[in-house]
Amino acid sequence: MDHNPWEADQEPKQYLSGAAPAPNPRKSASVWDIQYRRILQVWPWMIPSGLLFLAVAWFYLRYQDDIFSVNSSIVIQDQSALQAANYFGSKDPINDNIARLKSPTLMKRVVDTMGLQYQAVVHGTIKSRNMYGDVKWKVLNRTPGTSAGLSFEVEDKGETGFKWKSGNQTGTATWGNPFMIGKDQVVLSKKVSGIPDKFICYEIDRWNEAFSLVTTISLSGSKISNVVEMKMELVHPQKGVDVLNT
């Protein structure tokens, strides 16, 4: 048989010598065999690890606070500014009003109006729960020179009243009637029935509460409309509704 020397250079040597090509070893079988042995070695750890991760995820979701979104809108009564903006097309008059609505100074006025610096919380085994809407309290009269930051423990005694403790001071009072804690005149009201037997009332800084609320509010407006959309994301949706309305 004649061979073309140019074709001979392109053929494998085993063809030129007349030998049959050697079969390629099947590596896939050995690879699968190795992977199978590896799986058998680690499978006792896979099931406990999966159960552990499921338990951690359940625990996280069980005690994670739900965040609610509250939406509202407000109309800016400034038609002359809107008409000027539409005519010149260079300035958005709504931006100034949005800046005012989102300012900590205005939010502090909301805090003072609603008394949001006076809070109540019940401590649980894992986490605490804010009692907004369940009880309401505030300082009616404070002696000049006395600093803020009052806190006291409350033990519900039913419809007749409650027992309170602040530091070394203890006493009893009735719901909705003023009582004295040191030099501060305080009133505590029960808004709903079935409140926890024990909880804590405490006072926080008004500016801190104002800045905290500012971070949860978002405002958006349009240059061609005088409506500003407001949205708050809070743990307590009713608190967000009350803040936006105020």
PDB file of C-alpha atoms in Angstrom, residues 38-49:
ATOM      1  CA  ARG A  38     -16.150  10.422  49.895  1.00  0.00           C
ATOM      2  CA  ILE A  39     -19.910  10.792  50.256  1.00  0.00           C
ATOM      3  CA  LEU A  40     -20.070   7.686  52.426  1.00  0.00           C
ATOM      4  CA  GLN A  41     -17.397   9.172  54.690  1.00  0.00           C
ATOM      5  CA  VAL A  42     -19.164  12.511  55.316  1.00  0.00           C
ATOM      6  CA  TRP A  43     -22.871  11.604  55.161  1.00  0.00           C
ATOM      7  CA  PRO A  44     -23.168  11.084  58.959  1.00  0.00           C
ATOM      8  CA  TRP A  45     -22.273  14.795  59.337  1.00  0.00           C
ATOM      9  CA  MET A  46     -24.604  16.057  56.626  1.00  0.00           C
ATOM     10  CA  ILE A  47     -27.887  15.253  58.369  1.00  0.00           C
ATOM     11  CA  PRO A  48     -26.974  16.780  61.777  1.00  0.00           C
ATOM     12  CA  SER A  49     -25.563  19.867  60.030  1.00  0.00           C
TER      13      SER A  49
END
